[in-house]
PDB file of C-alpha atoms in Angstrom:
ATOM      1  CA  UNK A   1     -11.725   5.103   0.580  1.00  0.00           C
ATOM      2  CA  UNK A   2     -12.217   2.216  -1.878  1.00  0.00           C
ATOM      3  CA  UNK A   3      -9.957   0.088  -3.433  1.00  0.00           C
ATOM      4  CA  UNK A   4      -8.169   1.466  -6.740  1.00  0.00           C
ATOM      5  CA  UNK A   5      -9.247   5.034  -5.561  1.00  0.00           C
ATOM      6  CA  UNK A   6      -6.759   7.599  -6.562  1.00  0.00           C
ATOM      7  CA  UNK A   7      -4.310   8.984  -3.802  1.00  0.00           C
ATOM      8  CA  UNK A   8      -2.520  12.250  -3.691  1.00  0.00           C
ATOM      9  CA  UNK A   9       0.481  12.431  -1.197  1.00  0.00           C
ATOM     10  CA  UNK A  10      -0.053  14.996   1.770  1.00  0.00           C
ATOM     11  CA  UNK A  11      -3.815  15.458   0.867  1.00  0.00           C
ATOM     12  CA  UNK A  12      -5.722  12.472   0.887  1.00  0.00           C
ATOM     13  CA  UNK A  13      -7.118  11.053   4.351  1.00  0.00           C
ATOM     14  CA  UNK A  14      -7.085   7.365   4.252  1.00  0.00           C
ATOM     15  CA  UNK A  15      -8.915   6.900   7.857  1.00  0.00           C
ATOM     16  CA  UNK A  16      -8.929   8.103  11.047  1.00  0.00           C
ATOM     17  CA  UNK A  17      -8.348   5.938  14.204  1.00  0.00           C
ATOM     18  CA  UNK A  18     -10.423   6.203  17.260  1.00  0.00           C
ATOM     19  CA  UNK A  19      -8.952   8.619  19.909  1.00  0.00           C
ATOM     20  CA  UNK A  20     -11.764   8.734  22.464  1.00  0.00           C
ATOM     21  CA  UNK A  21      -9.822   7.219  25.044  1.00  0.00           C
ATOM     22  CA  UNK A  22      -6.738   9.091  24.444  1.00  0.00           C
ATOM     23  CA  UNK A  23      -8.627  12.523  24.565  1.00  0.00           C
ATOM     24  CA  UNK A  24      -9.844  11.387  27.975  1.00  0.00           C
ATOM     25  CA  UNK A  25      -6.404  10.562  28.979  1.00  0.00           C
ATOM     26  CA  UNK A  26      -5.264  13.915  27.562  1.00  0.00           C
ATOM     27  CA  UNK A  27      -7.964  15.916  29.704  1.00  0.00           C
ATOM     28  CA  UNK A  28      -7.015  13.962  32.878  1.00  0.00           C
ATOM     29  CA  UNK A  29      -3.312  15.052  32.322  1.00  0.00           C
ATOM     30  CA  UNK A  30      -3.962  18.634  31.935  1.00  0.00           C
ATOM     31  CA  UNK A  31      -6.343  18.744  34.859  1.00  0.00           C
ATOM     32  CA  UNK A  32      -3.425  17.404  36.714  1.00  0.00           C
ATOM     33  CA  UNK A  33      -0.906  19.921  35.493  1.00  0.00           C
ATOM     34  CA  UNK A  34      -3.211  22.664  36.364  1.00  0.00           C
ATOM     35  CA  UNK A  35      -3.503  21.497  39.660  1.00  0.00           C
ATOM     36  CA  UNK A  36       0.237  21.607  40.191  1.00  0.00           C
ATOM     37  CA  UNK A  37       0.229  24.913  38.700  1.00  0.00           C
ATOM     38  CA  UNK A  38      -2.098  26.222  41.612  1.00  0.00           C
ATOM     39  CA  UNK A  39       0.302  24.479  43.911  1.00  0.00           C
ATOM     40  CA  UNK A  40       3.386  26.192  42.490  1.00  0.00           C
ATOM     41  CA  UNK A  41       1.693  29.512  42.715  1.00  0.00           C
ATOM     42  CA  UNK A  42       0.491  28.942  45.906  1.00  0.00           C
ATOM     43  CA  UNK A  43       4.017  27.609  47.274  1.00  0.00           C
ATOM     44  CA  UNK A  44       5.906  30.657  45.689  1.00  0.00           C
ATOM     45  CA  UNK A  45       3.355  33.143  47.558  1.00  0.00           C
ATOM     46  CA  UNK A  46       4.051  31.452  50.882  1.00  0.00           C
ATOM     47  CA  UNK A  47       7.887  31.186  50.237  1.00  0.00           C
ATOM     48  CA  UNK A  48       8.126  27.481  50.215  1.00  0.00           C
ATOM     49  CA  UNK A  49      10.762  27.455  47.223  1.00  0.00           C
ATOM     50  CA  UNK A  50      11.291  23.524  47.737  1.00  0.00           C
ATOM     51  CA  UNK A  51       7.737  22.618  47.213  1.00  0.00           C
ATOM     52  CA  UNK A  52       7.460  25.329  44.204  1.00  0.00           C
ATOM     53  CA  UNK A  53      10.372  23.511  42.436  1.00  0.00           C
ATOM     54  CA  UNK A  54       8.567  20.094  42.987  1.00  0.00           C
ATOM     55  CA  UNK A  55       5.598  21.347  41.371  1.00  0.00           C
ATOM     56  CA  UNK A  56       7.444  22.698  38.767  1.00  0.00           C
ATOM     57  CA  UNK A  57       9.116  19.308  37.924  1.00  0.00           C
ATOM     58  CA  UNK A  58       5.613  17.677  38.044  1.00  0.00           C
ATOM     59  CA  UNK A  59       4.394  20.404  35.572  1.00  0.00           C
ATOM     60  CA  UNK A  60       7.310  19.717  33.251  1.00  0.00           C
ATOM     61  CA  UNK A  61       6.633  15.879  33.432  1.00  0.00           C
ATOM     62  CA  UNK A  62       3.084  15.988  32.758  1.00  0.00           C
ATOM     63  CA  UNK A  63       3.864  18.544  29.759  1.00  0.00           C
ATOM     64  CA  UNK A  64       6.254  15.853  28.025  1.00  0.00           C
ATOM     65  CA  UNK A  65       3.076  13.213  28.538  1.00  0.00           C
ATOM     66  CA  UNK A  66       0.697  15.664  27.172  1.00  0.00           C
ATOM     67  CA  UNK A  67       2.926  16.082  24.066  1.00  0.00           C
ATOM     68  CA  UNK A  68       3.197  12.455  23.404  1.00  0.00           C
ATOM     69  CA  UNK A  69      -0.796  12.098  23.876  1.00  0.00           C
ATOM     70  CA  UNK A  70      -1.123  14.841  21.463  1.00  0.00           C
ATOM     71  CA  UNK A  71       1.144  13.224  19.036  1.00  0.00           C
ATOM     72  CA  UNK A  72      -0.588  10.039  18.950  1.00  0.00           C
ATOM     73  CA  UNK A  73      -4.015  11.864  18.549  1.00  0.00           C
ATOM     74  CA  UNK A  74      -2.649  13.856  15.482  1.00  0.00           C
ATOM     75  CA  UNK A  75      -0.913  10.636  13.974  1.00  0.00           C
ATOM     76  CA  UNK A  76      -4.358   9.066  14.226  1.00  0.00           C
ATOM     77  CA  UNK A  77      -5.502  10.966  11.116  1.00  0.00           C
ATOM     78  CA  UNK A  78      -3.750   8.811   8.387  1.00  0.00           C
ATOM     79  CA  UNK A  79      -2.749  10.929   5.627  1.00  0.00           C
ATOM     80  CA  UNK A  80      -1.361   9.362   2.275  1.00  0.00           C
ATOM     81  CA  UNK A  81       2.494   9.670   2.331  1.00  0.00           C
ATOM     82  CA  UNK A  82       2.688   9.077  -1.404  1.00  0.00           C
ATOM     83  CA  UNK A  83       0.772   9.114  -4.626  1.00  0.00           C
ATOM     84  CA  UNK A  84      -0.762   6.491  -6.358  1.00  0.00           C
ATOM     85  CA  UNK A  85      -3.485   3.927  -6.068  1.00  0.00           C
ATOM     86  CA  UNK A  86      -5.157   2.221  -3.263  1.00  0.00           C
ATOM     87  CA  UNK A  87      -4.868  -1.499  -3.511  1.00  0.00           C
ATOM     88  CA  UNK A  88      -5.891  -2.571  -0.192  1.00  0.00           C
ATOM     89  CA  UNK A  89      -8.677  -4.777   0.559  1.00  0.00           C
ATOM     90  CA  UNK A  90     -12.166  -3.029   1.604  1.00  0.00           C
ATOM     91  CA  UNK A  91     -11.682  -2.119   5.164  1.00  0.00           C
ATOM     92  CA  UNK A  92     -15.400  -1.494   5.875  1.00  0.00           C
ATOM     93  CA  UNK A  93     -15.435  -4.746   7.737  1.00  0.00           C
ATOM     94  CA  UNK A  94     -12.697  -3.717  10.018  1.00  0.00           C
ATOM     95  CA  UNK A  95     -14.625  -0.358  11.377  1.00  0.00           C
ATOM     96  CA  UNK A  96     -14.467  -0.331  15.204  1.00  0.00           C
ATOM     97  CA  UNK A  97     -11.997  -3.370  15.178  1.00  0.00           C
ATOM     98  CA  UNK A  98      -8.863  -2.802  17.568  1.00  0.00           C
ATOM     99  CA  UNK A  99      -5.605  -2.214  15.575  1.00  0.00           C
ATOM    100  CA  UNK A 100      -1.934  -2.129  17.070  1.00  0.00           C
ATOM    101  CA  UNK A 101       1.273  -0.820  16.005  1.00  0.00           C
ATOM    102  CA  UNK A 102       2.918  -2.474  12.979  1.00  0.00           C
ATOM    103  CA  UNK A 103      -0.391  -3.434  11.553  1.00  0.00           C
ATOM    104  CA  UNK A 104      -0.832  -2.790   7.664  1.00  0.00           C
ATOM    105  CA  UNK A 105      -3.872  -1.009   7.065  1.00  0.00           C
ATOM    106  CA  UNK A 106      -3.715   0.591   3.791  1.00  0.00           C
ATOM    107  CA  UNK A 107      -1.509  -0.052   0.699  1.00  0.00           C
ATOM    108  CA  UNK A 108      -0.488   2.178  -1.850  1.00  0.00           C
ATOM    109  CA  UNK A 109       0.807   1.397  -5.652  1.00  0.00           C
ATOM    110  CA  UNK A 110       2.784   4.027  -7.352  1.00  0.00           C
ATOM    111  CA  UNK A 111       1.886   3.564 -10.962  1.00  0.00           C
ATOM    112  CA  UNK A 112       5.522   3.829 -12.191  1.00  0.00           C
ATOM    113  CA  UNK A 113       6.360   0.836 -10.227  1.00  0.00           C
ATOM    114  CA  UNK A 114       3.774  -1.412 -11.846  1.00  0.00           C
ATOM    115  CA  UNK A 115       4.906  -4.517 -13.274  1.00  0.00           C
ATOM    116  CA  UNK A 116       2.947  -7.292 -15.396  1.00  0.00           C
ATOM    117  CA  UNK A 117       2.792 -10.703 -13.992  1.00  0.00           C
ATOM    118  CA  UNK A 118       2.378 -13.271 -16.396  1.00  0.00           C
ATOM    119  CA  UNK A 119       1.649 -16.931 -16.105  1.00  0.00           C
ATOM    120  CA  UNK A 120       3.355 -19.120 -18.920  1.00  0.00           C
ATOM    121  CA  UNK A 121       2.387 -22.816 -19.490  1.00  0.00           C
ATOM    122  CA  UNK A 122       5.616 -24.942 -19.275  1.00  0.00           C
ATOM    123  CA  UNK A 123       5.372 -26.151 -22.661  1.00  0.00           C
ATOM    124  CA  UNK A 124       5.866 -22.784 -23.981  1.00  0.00           C
ATOM    125  CA  UNK A 125       8.179 -21.250 -21.410  1.00  0.00           C
ATOM    126  CA  UNK A 126      11.331 -22.588 -23.636  1.00  0.00           C
ATOM    127  CA  UNK A 127      10.436 -19.940 -26.248  1.00  0.00           C
ATOM    128  CA  UNK A 128      10.611 -16.776 -23.553  1.00  0.00           C
ATOM    129  CA  UNK A 129      13.846 -15.076 -22.704  1.00  0.00           C
ATOM    130  CA  UNK A 130      14.906 -11.911 -20.983  1.00  0.00           C
ATOM    131  CA  UNK A 131      14.545  -9.030 -23.029  1.00  0.00           C
ATOM    132  CA  UNK A 132      11.873  -9.906 -25.256  1.00  0.00           C
ATOM    133  CA  UNK A 133       9.179  -7.407 -25.960  1.00  0.00           C
ATOM    134  CA  UNK A 134       5.372  -8.325 -26.003  1.00  0.00           C
ATOM    135  CA  UNK A 135       2.005  -6.754 -25.671  1.00  0.00           C
ATOM    136  CA  UNK A 136      -1.083  -7.176 -23.140  1.00  0.00           C
ATOM    137  CA  UNK A 137      -4.443  -6.161 -23.122  1.00  0.00           C
ATOM    138  CA  UNK A 138      -6.464  -5.349 -19.794  1.00  0.00           C
ATOM    139  CA  UNK A 139      -9.875  -6.289 -19.306  1.00  0.00           C
ATOM    140  CA  UNK A 140     -12.175  -3.510 -19.932  1.00  0.00           C
ATOM    141  CA  UNK A 141      -9.794  -2.041 -22.352  1.00  0.00           C
ATOM    142  CA  UNK A 142      -9.045  -4.890 -25.171  1.00  0.00           C
ATOM    143  CA  UNK A 143      -8.800  -2.308 -27.721  1.00  0.00           C
ATOM    144  CA  UNK A 144      -5.397  -0.724 -26.316  1.00  0.00           C
ATOM    145  CA  UNK A 145      -2.419  -2.742 -26.383  1.00  0.00           C
ATOM    146  CA  UNK A 146       0.260  -1.967 -23.685  1.00  0.00           C
ATOM    147  CA  UNK A 147       3.861  -2.827 -24.589  1.00  0.00           C
ATOM    148  CA  UNK A 148       6.046  -4.638 -22.376  1.00  0.00           C
ATOM    149  CA  UNK A 149       9.569  -6.232 -21.764  1.00  0.00           C
ATOM    150  CA  UNK A 150      10.463  -9.538 -19.975  1.00  0.00           C
ATOM    151  CA  UNK A 151      12.814  -8.827 -17.014  1.00  0.00           C
ATOM    152  CA  UNK A 152      12.668 -11.847 -15.359  1.00  0.00           C
ATOM    153  CA  UNK A 153      11.611 -15.552 -15.505  1.00  0.00           C
ATOM    154  CA  UNK A 154      10.984 -17.404 -12.064  1.00  0.00           C
ATOM    155  CA  UNK A 155      12.747 -20.907 -12.576  1.00  0.00           C
ATOM    156  CA  UNK A 156      10.483 -23.001 -10.612  1.00  0.00           C
ATOM    157  CA  UNK A 157       7.060 -23.894 -11.819  1.00  0.00           C
ATOM    158  CA  UNK A 158       3.775 -23.551 -10.112  1.00  0.00           C
ATOM    159  CA  UNK A 159       0.530 -24.901 -10.523  1.00  0.00           C
ATOM    160  CA  UNK A 160      -2.098 -22.406 -11.783  1.00  0.00           C
ATOM    161  CA  UNK A 161      -5.572 -23.838 -12.227  1.00  0.00           C
ATOM    162  CA  UNK A 162      -4.234 -27.007 -12.392  1.00  0.00           C
ATOM    163  CA  UNK A 163      -1.583 -26.472 -15.059  1.00  0.00           C
ATOM    164  CA  UNK A 164       2.148 -26.174 -14.419  1.00  0.00           C
ATOM    165  CA  UNK A 165       3.082 -22.592 -15.440  1.00  0.00           C
ATOM    166  CA  UNK A 166       6.014 -20.338 -14.838  1.00  0.00           C
ATOM    167  CA  UNK A 167       5.733 -16.958 -13.684  1.00  0.00           C
ATOM    168  CA  UNK A 168       7.092 -14.049 -15.680  1.00  0.00           C
ATOM    169  CA  UNK A 169       7.705 -10.654 -14.530  1.00  0.00           C
ATOM    170  CA  UNK A 170       7.707  -7.949 -17.401  1.00  0.00           C
ATOM    171  CA  UNK A 171       8.487  -4.112 -17.133  1.00  0.00           C
ATOM    172  CA  UNK A 172       5.709  -1.913 -18.611  1.00  0.00           C
ATOM    173  CA  UNK A 173       6.654   0.596 -21.531  1.00  0.00           C
ATOM    174  CA  UNK A 174       3.172   2.128 -21.649  1.00  0.00           C
ATOM    175  CA  UNK A 175       1.079   3.407 -18.606  1.00  0.00           C
ATOM    176  CA  UNK A 176      -2.227   4.701 -19.613  1.00  0.00           C
ATOM    177  CA  UNK A 177      -4.035   6.848 -16.945  1.00  0.00           C
ATOM    178  CA  UNK A 178      -6.616   3.952 -16.552  1.00  0.00           C
ATOM    179  CA  UNK A 179      -4.525   1.560 -15.720  1.00  0.00           C
ATOM    180  CA  UNK A 180      -4.492   0.195 -11.753  1.00  0.00           C
ATOM    181  CA  UNK A 181      -3.026  -2.387  -9.735  1.00  0.00           C
ATOM    182  CA  UNK A 182      -4.891  -5.730  -9.728  1.00  0.00           C
ATOM    183  CA  UNK A 183      -6.282  -5.363 -13.402  1.00  0.00           C
ATOM    184  CA  UNK A 184      -6.255  -8.643 -15.451  1.00  0.00           C
ATOM    185  CA  UNK A 185      -6.050  -9.375 -19.402  1.00  0.00           C
ATOM    186  CA  UNK A 186      -4.245 -11.529 -21.828  1.00  0.00           C
ATOM    187  CA  UNK A 187      -0.487 -11.057 -22.947  1.00  0.00           C
ATOM    188  CA  UNK A 188       1.482 -12.175 -26.049  1.00  0.00           C
ATOM    189  CA  UNK A 189       5.375 -12.301 -26.151  1.00  0.00           C
ATOM    190  CA  UNK A 190       7.285 -11.782 -29.543  1.00  0.00           C
ATOM    191  CA  UNK A 191       9.808 -14.636 -29.946  1.00  0.00           C
ATOM    192  CA  UNK A 192      11.787 -13.297 -32.988  1.00  0.00           C
ATOM    193  CA  UNK A 193      11.219 -14.835 -36.117  1.00  0.00           C
ATOM    194  CA  UNK A 194       8.855 -17.459 -34.860  1.00  0.00           C
ATOM    195  CA  UNK A 195       5.309 -16.815 -34.177  1.00  0.00           C
ATOM    196  CA  UNK A 196       3.898 -14.659 -31.367  1.00  0.00           C
ATOM    197  CA  UNK A 197       3.407 -16.942 -28.302  1.00  0.00           C
ATOM    198  CA  UNK A 198       0.098 -16.246 -26.820  1.00  0.00           C
ATOM    199  CA  UNK A 199      -0.024 -17.015 -23.101  1.00  0.00           C
ATOM    200  CA  UNK A 200      -2.964 -19.296 -23.467  1.00  0.00           C
ATOM    201  CA  UNK A 201      -3.906 -22.782 -24.560  1.00  0.00           C
ATOM    202  CA  UNK A 202      -7.159 -24.838 -25.296  1.00  0.00           C
ATOM    203  CA  UNK A 203      -7.137 -26.011 -21.670  1.00  0.00           C
ATOM    204  CA  UNK A 204      -6.551 -22.855 -19.800  1.00  0.00           C
ATOM    205  CA  UNK A 205      -6.669 -18.947 -20.356  1.00  0.00           C
ATOM    206  CA  UNK A 206      -3.679 -17.627 -18.409  1.00  0.00           C
ATOM    207  CA  UNK A 207      -4.597 -14.300 -16.900  1.00  0.00           C
ATOM    208  CA  UNK A 208      -2.316 -11.401 -16.269  1.00  0.00           C
ATOM    209  CA  UNK A 209      -2.278  -9.966 -12.904  1.00  0.00           C
ATOM    210  CA  UNK A 210      -0.309  -6.670 -12.269  1.00  0.00           C
ATOM    211  CA  UNK A 211       1.332  -6.414  -8.910  1.00  0.00           C
ATOM    212  CA  UNK A 212       3.539  -3.698  -7.212  1.00  0.00           C
ATOM    213  CA  UNK A 213       7.302  -4.621  -7.046  1.00  0.00           C
ATOM    214  CA  UNK A 214       9.580  -2.389  -4.791  1.00  0.00           C
TER     215      UNK A 214
END
């Protein structure tokens, strides 16, 4: 899978973990189980009830271990749990590398949950308010304007390309099919009777970065 690929829930296989060690362990457990089955059969034939019961207990114990290993092998095939777009970095460089429980291998973004993240220079932030509307144009599709509404303004400024800026989150009203997480572009906000405030200055072009917000 490559970043920005479309993902279908329950159908797209994201990747597979190496299971050779698990399969060797599984084969060994099955061999042990078969040995205890033979021992149980021999004990029952000879009327050794206690030994037959001990063999039966070992068979049941190994059966539980076998089910666990088989479950791990099945889980090694990573199937997408939701539909969306792959936003993880390229994982080819991690081929063959060890992983452990809790490691994040893939991130999937759902298009309906996308938000636009704008960086507004400090000198213009006073003109921006929650609820204001605006439009953005993504790089690669400059002729298509996507409507949005400002829904949150971060109260603390941060330095972006050596310019004090405020992060503004906007809810997208339009979601064209070509839209993907991580796309960039330019945005402008309608400040009412005043002129549109373009989110850029002669010193800096403030890019828009779309991110998944849960």
